């Protein structure tokens, strides 16, 4: 078994974590991001630009971002649901942007109020917009390993979305295990088929630990050569449109495991 020497961890606690808690004061969010910047984490998903009615916890995204101390060497990114959010993220000065689409229609409708196909049309325009502004675009495919409304998600359905967004110019693909339905088998099935079709597109995996499988999933993905992962400080997180979703895999647990295995982060 060959494992990578280095793994890149993106801290998503300030976004995925806090969007699922009772709204916390702006000042506390700024303190959290600044404290994370000081830990040595090199990538932080800082905010999301979503409609404040949809996710009131992120209504102060602009102010949070203005007040955060931008530490040299740390890559800060923002998550957006659509082109409007992407315009706000660009205006705020972000150059690394993640856009989210769900593999399952029902979750996509709950999350962004339209079908997966409609989101994909919007994402094609959004990628062109971001590239035109000198920014990169990662496409996060939620419910890649299962959907709380529709159950199992066929890897072939995910693959068709990957085909589409890669053709449209996505810089990186992330697979979101939105409700912790992933298992090592599901990870192997999806990553293997995507790697066969798209050997060069960077992949990032985003695991929730709802059923305690997150570290097992991560180890499986490591064996398949995936070297980028989301994690959340203290395991904060969930999904506002996925009942019962619990936290992300905890950053400190991932770091502990990888370092003990001789893998730098
Ligand atoms: Zn998540």
PDB file of C-alpha atoms and ligand atoms in Angstrom:
ATOM      1  CA  UNK A   1       0.000   0.000   0.000  1.00  0.00           C
ATOM      2  CA  UNK A   2       1.568   3.273  -1.124  1.00  0.00           C
ATOM      3  CA  UNK A   3       0.427   6.368   0.670  1.00  0.00           C
ATOM      4  CA  UNK A   4       1.139   9.981  -0.267  1.00  0.00           C
ATOM      5  CA  UNK A   5       3.876  11.881   1.601  1.00  0.00           C
ATOM      6  CA  UNK A   6       1.822  15.019   1.926  1.00  0.00           C
ATOM      7  CA  UNK A   7      -1.836  15.853   2.434  1.00  0.00           C
ATOM      8  CA  UNK A   8      -3.385  19.285   2.091  1.00  0.00           C
ATOM      9  CA  UNK A   9      -6.143  20.016   4.591  1.00  0.00           C
ATOM     10  CA  UNK A  10      -8.680  22.768   4.113  1.00  0.00           C
ATOM     11  CA  UNK A  11     -10.241  23.971   7.334  1.00  0.00           C
ATOM     12  CA  UNK A  12     -13.993  24.462   6.836  1.00  0.00           C
ATOM     13  CA  UNK A  13     -15.111  25.103  10.422  1.00  0.00           C
ATOM     14  CA  UNK A  14     -15.820  28.820   9.907  1.00  0.00           C
ATOM     15  CA  UNK A  15     -18.153  28.018   6.995  1.00  0.00           C
ATOM     16  CA  UNK A  16     -19.545  24.479   7.209  1.00  0.00           C
ATOM     17  CA  UNK A  17     -19.296  24.519  10.997  1.00  0.00           C
ATOM     18  CA  UNK A  18     -20.842  27.859  11.796  1.00  0.00           C
ATOM     19  CA  UNK A  19     -23.618  27.723   9.211  1.00  0.00           C
ATOM     20  CA  UNK A  20     -25.146  24.956  11.283  1.00  0.00           C
ATOM     21  CA  UNK A  21     -24.891  26.552  14.695  1.00  0.00           C
ATOM     22  CA  UNK A  22     -27.078  29.220  16.188  1.00  0.00           C
ATOM     23  CA  UNK A  23     -25.810  32.486  14.707  1.00  0.00           C
ATOM     24  CA  UNK A  24     -22.636  33.603  16.481  1.00  0.00           C
ATOM     25  CA  UNK A  25     -21.482  37.221  16.687  1.00  0.00           C
ATOM     26  CA  UNK A  26     -19.351  38.585  13.862  1.00  0.00           C
ATOM     27  CA  UNK A  27     -16.549  39.258  16.305  1.00  0.00           C
ATOM     28  CA  UNK A  28     -16.448  35.590  17.340  1.00  0.00           C
ATOM     29  CA  UNK A  29     -16.223  34.446  13.715  1.00  0.00           C
ATOM     30  CA  UNK A  30     -13.317  36.805  13.097  1.00  0.00           C
ATOM     31  CA  UNK A  31     -11.566  35.494  16.218  1.00  0.00           C
ATOM     32  CA  UNK A  32     -12.080  31.894  15.095  1.00  0.00           C
ATOM     33  CA  UNK A  33     -10.639  32.484  11.619  1.00  0.00           C
ATOM     34  CA  UNK A  34      -7.708  34.469  13.021  1.00  0.00           C
ATOM     35  CA  UNK A  35      -6.994  31.720  15.559  1.00  0.00           C
ATOM     36  CA  UNK A  36      -7.120  29.092  12.813  1.00  0.00           C
ATOM     37  CA  UNK A  37      -4.724  31.139  10.659  1.00  0.00           C
ATOM     38  CA  UNK A  38      -2.285  31.033  13.589  1.00  0.00           C
ATOM     39  CA  UNK A  39      -2.376  27.225  13.911  1.00  0.00           C
ATOM     40  CA  UNK A  40      -0.422  26.546  10.736  1.00  0.00           C
ATOM     41  CA  UNK A  41      -3.462  25.543   8.670  1.00  0.00           C
ATOM     42  CA  UNK A  42      -2.730  26.713   5.130  1.00  0.00           C
ATOM     43  CA  UNK A  43      -6.221  26.661   3.598  1.00  0.00           C
ATOM     44  CA  UNK A  44      -9.352  28.055   5.199  1.00  0.00           C
ATOM     45  CA  UNK A  45     -12.852  28.191   3.741  1.00  0.00           C
ATOM     46  CA  UNK A  46     -13.723  31.414   5.495  1.00  0.00           C
ATOM     47  CA  UNK A  47     -17.278  32.343   4.525  1.00  0.00           C
ATOM     48  CA  UNK A  48     -20.104  31.615   2.112  1.00  0.00           C
ATOM     49  CA  UNK A  49     -21.995  34.172   0.066  1.00  0.00           C
ATOM     50  CA  UNK A  50     -25.530  32.832   0.240  1.00  0.00           C
ATOM     51  CA  UNK A  51     -28.841  34.611   0.491  1.00  0.00           C
ATOM     52  CA  UNK A  52     -29.258  35.791   4.097  1.00  0.00           C
ATOM     53  CA  UNK A  53     -32.816  34.457   4.150  1.00  0.00           C
ATOM     54  CA  UNK A  54     -31.548  30.998   3.223  1.00  0.00           C
ATOM     55  CA  UNK A  55     -28.680  30.892   5.724  1.00  0.00           C
ATOM     56  CA  UNK A  56     -28.888  33.772   8.222  1.00  0.00           C
ATOM     57  CA  UNK A  57     -25.698  32.528   9.920  1.00  0.00           C
ATOM     58  CA  UNK A  58     -23.683  33.821   6.943  1.00  0.00           C
ATOM     59  CA  UNK A  59     -25.429  37.184   6.493  1.00  0.00           C
ATOM     60  CA  UNK A  60     -22.344  39.016   7.795  1.00  0.00           C
ATOM     61  CA  UNK A  61     -19.909  37.314   5.388  1.00  0.00           C
ATOM     62  CA  UNK A  62     -18.675  40.608   3.938  1.00  0.00           C
ATOM     63  CA  UNK A  63     -17.981  42.115   7.326  1.00  0.00           C
ATOM     64  CA  UNK A  64     -16.303  38.964   8.651  1.00  0.00           C
ATOM     65  CA  UNK A  65     -14.002  38.861   5.671  1.00  0.00           C
ATOM     66  CA  UNK A  66     -13.122  42.559   5.924  1.00  0.00           C
ATOM     67  CA  UNK A  67     -12.124  42.174   9.558  1.00  0.00           C
ATOM     68  CA  UNK A  68     -10.167  38.932   9.279  1.00  0.00           C
ATOM     69  CA  UNK A  69      -6.380  39.245   9.424  1.00  0.00           C
ATOM     70  CA  UNK A  70      -5.151  37.858   6.108  1.00  0.00           C
ATOM     71  CA  UNK A  71      -2.043  35.895   6.988  1.00  0.00           C
ATOM     72  CA  UNK A  72       0.506  35.558   4.173  1.00  0.00           C
ATOM     73  CA  UNK A  73       0.805  31.964   3.023  1.00  0.00           C
ATOM     74  CA  UNK A  74      -2.755  31.060   4.018  1.00  0.00           C
ATOM     75  CA  UNK A  75      -5.199  30.467   1.163  1.00  0.00           C
ATOM     76  CA  UNK A  76      -8.654  31.754   2.059  1.00  0.00           C
ATOM     77  CA  UNK A  77     -11.654  30.710   0.005  1.00  0.00           C
ATOM     78  CA  UNK A  78     -15.374  31.355  -0.166  1.00  0.00           C
ATOM     79  CA  UNK A  79     -18.280  29.077  -1.000  1.00  0.00           C
ATOM     80  CA  UNK A  80     -21.098  30.263  -3.261  1.00  0.00           C
ATOM     81  CA  UNK A  81     -24.367  28.685  -4.423  1.00  0.00           C
ATOM     82  CA  UNK A  82     -24.733  30.571  -7.721  1.00  0.00           C
ATOM     83  CA  UNK A  83     -23.465  33.347  -9.979  1.00  0.00           C
ATOM     84  CA  UNK A  84     -24.849  36.055  -7.748  1.00  0.00           C
ATOM     85  CA  UNK A  85     -22.846  34.677  -4.837  1.00  0.00           C
ATOM     86  CA  UNK A  86     -19.778  34.446  -7.062  1.00  0.00           C
ATOM     87  CA  UNK A  87     -20.098  38.132  -7.939  1.00  0.00           C
ATOM     88  CA  UNK A  88     -20.208  38.998  -4.245  1.00  0.00           C
ATOM     89  CA  UNK A  89     -17.168  36.810  -3.537  1.00  0.00           C
ATOM     90  CA  UNK A  90     -15.197  38.460  -6.339  1.00  0.00           C
ATOM     91  CA  UNK A  91     -16.204  41.909  -5.127  1.00  0.00           C
ATOM     92  CA  UNK A  92     -14.958  40.955  -1.657  1.00  0.00           C
ATOM     93  CA  UNK A  93     -11.581  40.071  -3.181  1.00  0.00           C
ATOM     94  CA  UNK A  94     -11.628  36.253  -3.142  1.00  0.00           C
ATOM     95  CA  UNK A  95      -9.629  34.492  -5.844  1.00  0.00           C
ATOM     96  CA  UNK A  96     -10.425  30.920  -4.757  1.00  0.00           C
ATOM     97  CA  UNK A  97     -14.102  30.139  -4.952  1.00  0.00           C
ATOM     98  CA  UNK A  98     -16.104  26.964  -4.431  1.00  0.00           C
ATOM     99  CA  UNK A  99     -19.514  26.511  -5.988  1.00  0.00           C
ATOM    100  CA  UNK A 100     -21.811  23.785  -4.786  1.00  0.00           C
ATOM    101  CA  UNK A 101     -24.224  21.542  -6.672  1.00  0.00           C
ATOM    102  CA  UNK A 102     -25.921  18.392  -5.406  1.00  0.00           C
ATOM    103  CA  UNK A 103     -25.766  15.076  -7.200  1.00  0.00           C
ATOM    104  CA  UNK A 104     -29.380  14.466  -6.174  1.00  0.00           C
ATOM    105  CA  UNK A 105     -32.139  16.729  -7.468  1.00  0.00           C
ATOM    106  CA  UNK A 106     -34.121  16.794  -4.231  1.00  0.00           C
ATOM    107  CA  UNK A 107     -31.178  17.965  -2.152  1.00  0.00           C
ATOM    108  CA  UNK A 108     -30.258  20.515  -4.807  1.00  0.00           C
ATOM    109  CA  UNK A 109     -33.784  21.935  -4.739  1.00  0.00           C
ATOM    110  CA  UNK A 110     -33.720  22.185  -0.935  1.00  0.00           C
ATOM    111  CA  UNK A 111     -30.269  23.711  -0.998  1.00  0.00           C
ATOM    112  CA  UNK A 112     -30.474  26.187  -3.885  1.00  0.00           C
ATOM    113  CA  UNK A 113     -34.094  25.963  -5.013  1.00  0.00           C
ATOM    114  CA  UNK A 114     -33.608  24.556  -8.496  1.00  0.00           C
ATOM    115  CA  UNK A 115     -32.774  21.324 -10.279  1.00  0.00           C
ATOM    116  CA  UNK A 116     -29.263  19.945 -10.633  1.00  0.00           C
ATOM    117  CA  UNK A 117     -29.439  20.594 -14.405  1.00  0.00           C
ATOM    118  CA  UNK A 118     -30.353  24.251 -13.824  1.00  0.00           C
ATOM    119  CA  UNK A 119     -27.468  24.622 -11.376  1.00  0.00           C
ATOM    120  CA  UNK A 120     -25.060  23.108 -13.907  1.00  0.00           C
ATOM    121  CA  UNK A 121     -26.085  25.646 -16.557  1.00  0.00           C
ATOM    122  CA  UNK A 122     -25.469  28.436 -14.054  1.00  0.00           C
ATOM    123  CA  UNK A 123     -22.104  26.918 -13.060  1.00  0.00           C
ATOM    124  CA  UNK A 124     -20.921  26.944 -16.686  1.00  0.00           C
ATOM    125  CA  UNK A 125     -21.430  30.724 -16.761  1.00  0.00           C
ATOM    126  CA  UNK A 126     -20.002  31.120 -13.281  1.00  0.00           C
ATOM    127  CA  UNK A 127     -16.753  29.354 -14.183  1.00  0.00           C
ATOM    128  CA  UNK A 128     -16.296  31.692 -17.154  1.00  0.00           C
ATOM    129  CA  UNK A 129     -17.009  34.673 -14.914  1.00  0.00           C
ATOM    130  CA  UNK A 130     -14.456  33.571 -12.306  1.00  0.00           C
ATOM    131  CA  UNK A 131     -11.766  32.727 -14.841  1.00  0.00           C
ATOM    132  CA  UNK A 132     -12.327  36.075 -16.537  1.00  0.00           C
ATOM    133  CA  UNK A 133     -11.676  37.732 -13.186  1.00  0.00           C
ATOM    134  CA  UNK A 134      -8.519  35.698 -12.552  1.00  0.00           C
ATOM    135  CA  UNK A 135     -10.125  33.469  -9.911  1.00  0.00           C
ATOM    136  CA  UNK A 136     -10.250  29.682  -9.698  1.00  0.00           C
ATOM    137  CA  UNK A 137     -13.396  27.612  -9.405  1.00  0.00           C
ATOM    138  CA  UNK A 138     -13.803  24.381  -7.511  1.00  0.00           C
ATOM    139  CA  UNK A 139     -17.075  22.529  -7.998  1.00  0.00           C
ATOM    140  CA  UNK A 140     -18.278  20.761  -4.860  1.00  0.00           C
ATOM    141  CA  UNK A 141     -20.691  17.941  -5.635  1.00  0.00           C
ATOM    142  CA  UNK A 142     -22.822  17.410  -2.553  1.00  0.00           C
ATOM    143  CA  UNK A 143     -24.578  14.135  -1.752  1.00  0.00           C
ATOM    144  CA  UNK A 144     -21.968  12.328  -3.871  1.00  0.00           C
ATOM    145  CA  UNK A 145     -22.140   9.234  -1.657  1.00  0.00           C
ATOM    146  CA  UNK A 146     -25.827   9.293  -0.808  1.00  0.00           C
ATOM    147  CA  UNK A 147     -28.758  11.650  -0.311  1.00  0.00           C
ATOM    148  CA  UNK A 148     -30.915  12.022   2.800  1.00  0.00           C
ATOM    149  CA  UNK A 149     -34.019  12.327   0.587  1.00  0.00           C
ATOM    150  CA  UNK A 150     -33.285   9.984  -2.311  1.00  0.00           C
ATOM    151  CA  UNK A 151     -31.035   7.389  -0.661  1.00  0.00           C
ATOM    152  CA  UNK A 152     -28.228   5.836  -2.675  1.00  0.00           C
ATOM    153  CA  UNK A 153     -26.678   7.959  -5.410  1.00  0.00           C
ATOM    154  CA  UNK A 154     -25.390   6.083  -8.451  1.00  0.00           C
ATOM    155  CA  UNK A 155     -21.685   6.889  -9.017  1.00  0.00           C
ATOM    156  CA  UNK A 156     -22.529   7.165 -12.721  1.00  0.00           C
ATOM    157  CA  UNK A 157     -24.771  10.117 -11.952  1.00  0.00           C
ATOM    158  CA  UNK A 158     -21.888  11.816 -10.144  1.00  0.00           C
ATOM    159  CA  UNK A 159     -19.561  10.977 -13.026  1.00  0.00           C
ATOM    160  CA  UNK A 160     -21.883  12.691 -15.514  1.00  0.00           C
ATOM    161  CA  UNK A 161     -21.763  15.848 -13.393  1.00  0.00           C
ATOM    162  CA  UNK A 162     -17.967  15.634 -13.250  1.00  0.00           C
ATOM    163  CA  UNK A 163     -17.832  15.210 -17.052  1.00  0.00           C
ATOM    164  CA  UNK A 164     -19.956  18.317 -17.488  1.00  0.00           C
ATOM    165  CA  UNK A 165     -18.127  20.641 -15.098  1.00  0.00           C
ATOM    166  CA  UNK A 166     -14.675  19.480 -16.222  1.00  0.00           C
ATOM    167  CA  UNK A 167     -15.720  20.267 -19.802  1.00  0.00           C
ATOM    168  CA  UNK A 168     -16.883  23.671 -18.572  1.00  0.00           C
ATOM    169  CA  UNK A 169     -13.454  24.364 -17.060  1.00  0.00           C
ATOM    170  CA  UNK A 170     -13.679  23.504 -13.344  1.00  0.00           C
ATOM    171  CA  UNK A 171     -10.255  23.710 -11.695  1.00  0.00           C
ATOM    172  CA  UNK A 172     -10.938  21.118  -9.000  1.00  0.00           C
ATOM    173  CA  UNK A 173     -13.723  18.719  -8.058  1.00  0.00           C
ATOM    174  CA  UNK A 174     -14.783  18.060  -4.486  1.00  0.00           C
ATOM    175  CA  UNK A 175     -17.052  15.204  -3.447  1.00  0.00           C
ATOM    176  CA  UNK A 176     -19.181  16.067  -0.458  1.00  0.00           C
ATOM    177  CA  UNK A 177     -20.424  13.356   1.858  1.00  0.00           C
ATOM    178  CA  UNK A 178     -23.105  15.691   3.064  1.00  0.00           C
ATOM    179  CA  UNK A 179     -24.773  13.383   5.566  1.00  0.00           C
ATOM    180  CA  UNK A 180     -22.063  10.887   6.363  1.00  0.00           C
ATOM    181  CA  UNK A 181     -23.423   8.114   4.141  1.00  0.00           C
ATOM    182  CA  UNK A 182     -20.014   7.323   2.648  1.00  0.00           C
ATOM    183  CA  UNK A 183     -18.248   4.080   3.439  1.00  0.00           C
ATOM    184  CA  UNK A 184     -14.849   2.881   2.202  1.00  0.00           C
ATOM    185  CA  UNK A 185     -16.651   0.876  -0.481  1.00  0.00           C
ATOM    186  CA  UNK A 186     -18.544   3.907  -1.770  1.00  0.00           C
ATOM    187  CA  UNK A 187     -15.381   6.009  -1.731  1.00  0.00           C
ATOM    188  CA  UNK A 188     -13.482   3.371  -3.693  1.00  0.00           C
ATOM    189  CA  UNK A 189     -16.303   2.951  -6.234  1.00  0.00           C
ATOM    190  CA  UNK A 190     -16.624   6.668  -6.963  1.00  0.00           C
ATOM    191  CA  UNK A 191     -12.982   7.745  -6.848  1.00  0.00           C
ATOM    192  CA  UNK A 192     -11.892   4.811  -9.015  1.00  0.00           C
ATOM    193  CA  UNK A 193     -14.393   5.512 -11.782  1.00  0.00           C
ATOM    194  CA  UNK A 194     -13.716   9.264 -11.747  1.00  0.00           C
ATOM    195  CA  UNK A 195      -9.938   8.747 -11.801  1.00  0.00           C
ATOM    196  CA  UNK A 196     -10.263   6.447 -14.813  1.00  0.00           C
ATOM    197  CA  UNK A 197     -12.104   9.116 -16.774  1.00  0.00           C
ATOM    198  CA  UNK A 198     -10.306  12.187 -15.447  1.00  0.00           C
ATOM    199  CA  UNK A 199      -6.800  11.234 -14.304  1.00  0.00           C
ATOM    200  CA  UNK A 200      -5.589  14.830 -14.060  1.00  0.00           C
ATOM    201  CA  UNK A 201      -8.366  16.816 -12.421  1.00  0.00           C
ATOM    202  CA  UNK A 202      -7.511  17.602  -8.776  1.00  0.00           C
ATOM    203  CA  UNK A 203      -9.900  15.886  -6.343  1.00  0.00           C
ATOM    204  CA  UNK A 204     -10.806  16.918  -2.817  1.00  0.00           C
ATOM    205  CA  UNK A 205     -12.976  14.927  -0.433  1.00  0.00           C
ATOM    206  CA  UNK A 206     -15.307  16.293   2.229  1.00  0.00           C
ATOM    207  CA  UNK A 207     -16.445  13.790   4.838  1.00  0.00           C
ATOM    208  CA  UNK A 208     -18.931  14.087   7.645  1.00  0.00           C
ATOM    209  CA  UNK A 209     -18.668  11.730  10.565  1.00  0.00           C
ATOM    210  CA  UNK A 210     -22.359  11.001  11.087  1.00  0.00           C
ATOM    211  CA  UNK A 211     -21.869   7.251  11.284  1.00  0.00           C
ATOM    212  CA  UNK A 212     -18.254   7.212  12.416  1.00  0.00           C
ATOM    213  CA  UNK A 213     -16.824   6.281   9.028  1.00  0.00           C
ATOM    214  CA  UNK A 214     -15.005   9.514   8.163  1.00  0.00           C
ATOM    215  CA  UNK A 215     -11.439   8.467   9.033  1.00  0.00           C
ATOM    216  CA  UNK A 216     -11.931   5.068   7.404  1.00  0.00           C
ATOM    217  CA  UNK A 217     -13.157   6.849   4.276  1.00  0.00           C
ATOM    218  CA  UNK A 218     -10.203   9.194   4.372  1.00  0.00           C
ATOM    219  CA  UNK A 219      -7.738   6.302   4.672  1.00  0.00           C
ATOM    220  CA  UNK A 220      -9.374   4.584   1.707  1.00  0.00           C
ATOM    221  CA  UNK A 221      -9.100   7.754  -0.371  1.00  0.00           C
ATOM    222  CA  UNK A 222      -5.438   8.125   0.649  1.00  0.00           C
ATOM    223  CA  UNK A 223      -4.781   4.639  -0.720  1.00  0.00           C
ATOM    224  CA  UNK A 224      -6.386   5.788  -3.973  1.00  0.00           C
ATOM    225  CA  UNK A 225      -4.032   8.758  -4.111  1.00  0.00           C
ATOM    226  CA  UNK A 226      -6.352  11.588  -3.066  1.00  0.00           C
ATOM    227  CA  UNK A 227      -4.299  14.216  -1.233  1.00  0.00           C
ATOM    228  CA  UNK A 228      -6.781  17.024  -0.481  1.00  0.00           C
ATOM    229  CA  UNK A 229      -9.409  16.944   2.268  1.00  0.00           C
ATOM    230  CA  UNK A 230     -11.784  19.227   4.081  1.00  0.00           C
ATOM    231  CA  UNK A 231     -11.889  19.029   7.868  1.00  0.00           C
ATOM    232  CA  UNK A 232     -13.418  21.118  10.580  1.00  0.00           C
ATOM    233  CA  UNK A 233     -11.941  22.206  13.886  1.00  0.00           C
ATOM    234  CA  UNK A 234     -13.538  20.247  16.694  1.00  0.00           C
ATOM    235  CA  UNK A 235     -15.740  18.448  14.158  1.00  0.00           C
ATOM    236  CA  UNK A 236     -18.131  21.371  13.793  1.00  0.00           C
ATOM    237  CA  UNK A 237     -20.573  21.184  10.926  1.00  0.00           C
ATOM    238  CA  UNK A 238     -23.624  19.659   9.338  1.00  0.00           C
ATOM    239  CA  UNK A 239     -26.031  20.691   6.623  1.00  0.00           C
ATOM    240  CA  UNK A 240     -29.063  22.935   7.054  1.00  0.00           C
ATOM    241  CA  UNK A 241     -30.920  20.974   4.362  1.00  0.00           C
ATOM    242  CA  UNK A 242     -29.905  17.527   5.475  1.00  0.00           C
ATOM    243  CA  UNK A 243     -31.722  16.565   8.651  1.00  0.00           C
ATOM    244  CA  UNK A 244     -29.566  14.617  11.070  1.00  0.00           C
ATOM    245  CA  UNK A 245     -26.276  15.541   9.429  1.00  0.00           C
ATOM    246  CA  UNK A 246     -23.569  15.797  12.033  1.00  0.00           C
ATOM    247  CA  UNK A 247     -20.141  17.362  12.013  1.00  0.00           C
ATOM    248  CA  UNK A 248     -17.294  17.206   9.577  1.00  0.00           C
ATOM    249  CA  UNK A 249     -14.351  14.987  10.298  1.00  0.00           C
ATOM    250  CA  UNK A 250     -12.349  16.853  12.950  1.00  0.00           C
ATOM    251  CA  UNK A 251      -9.209  18.612  11.726  1.00  0.00           C
ATOM    252  CA  UNK A 252      -7.188  17.698  14.801  1.00  0.00           C
ATOM    253  CA  UNK A 253      -8.070  14.007  14.444  1.00  0.00           C
ATOM    254  CA  UNK A 254      -7.074  13.952  10.774  1.00  0.00           C
ATOM    255  CA  UNK A 255      -3.790  15.731  11.528  1.00  0.00           C
ATOM    256  CA  UNK A 256      -3.070  13.366  14.410  1.00  0.00           C
ATOM    257  CA  UNK A 257      -3.654  10.272  12.304  1.00  0.00           C
ATOM    258  CA  UNK A 258      -1.685  11.491   9.281  1.00  0.00           C
ATOM    259  CA  UNK A 259       1.321  12.700  11.261  1.00  0.00           C
ATOM    260  CA  UNK A 260       1.484   9.430  13.143  1.00  0.00           C
ATOM    261  CA  UNK A 261       1.543   7.638   9.788  1.00  0.00           C
ATOM    262  CA  UNK A 262       4.478   9.791   8.664  1.00  0.00           C
ATOM    263  CA  UNK A 263       2.375  11.890   6.291  1.00  0.00           C
ATOM    264  CA  UNK A 264       3.092  15.618   6.374  1.00  0.00           C
ATOM    265  CA  UNK A 265       0.186  18.065   6.281  1.00  0.00           C
TER     266      UNK A 265
HETATM  267 ZN1  LIG B   1     -20.243  19.642   4.829  1.00  0.00          ZN
END
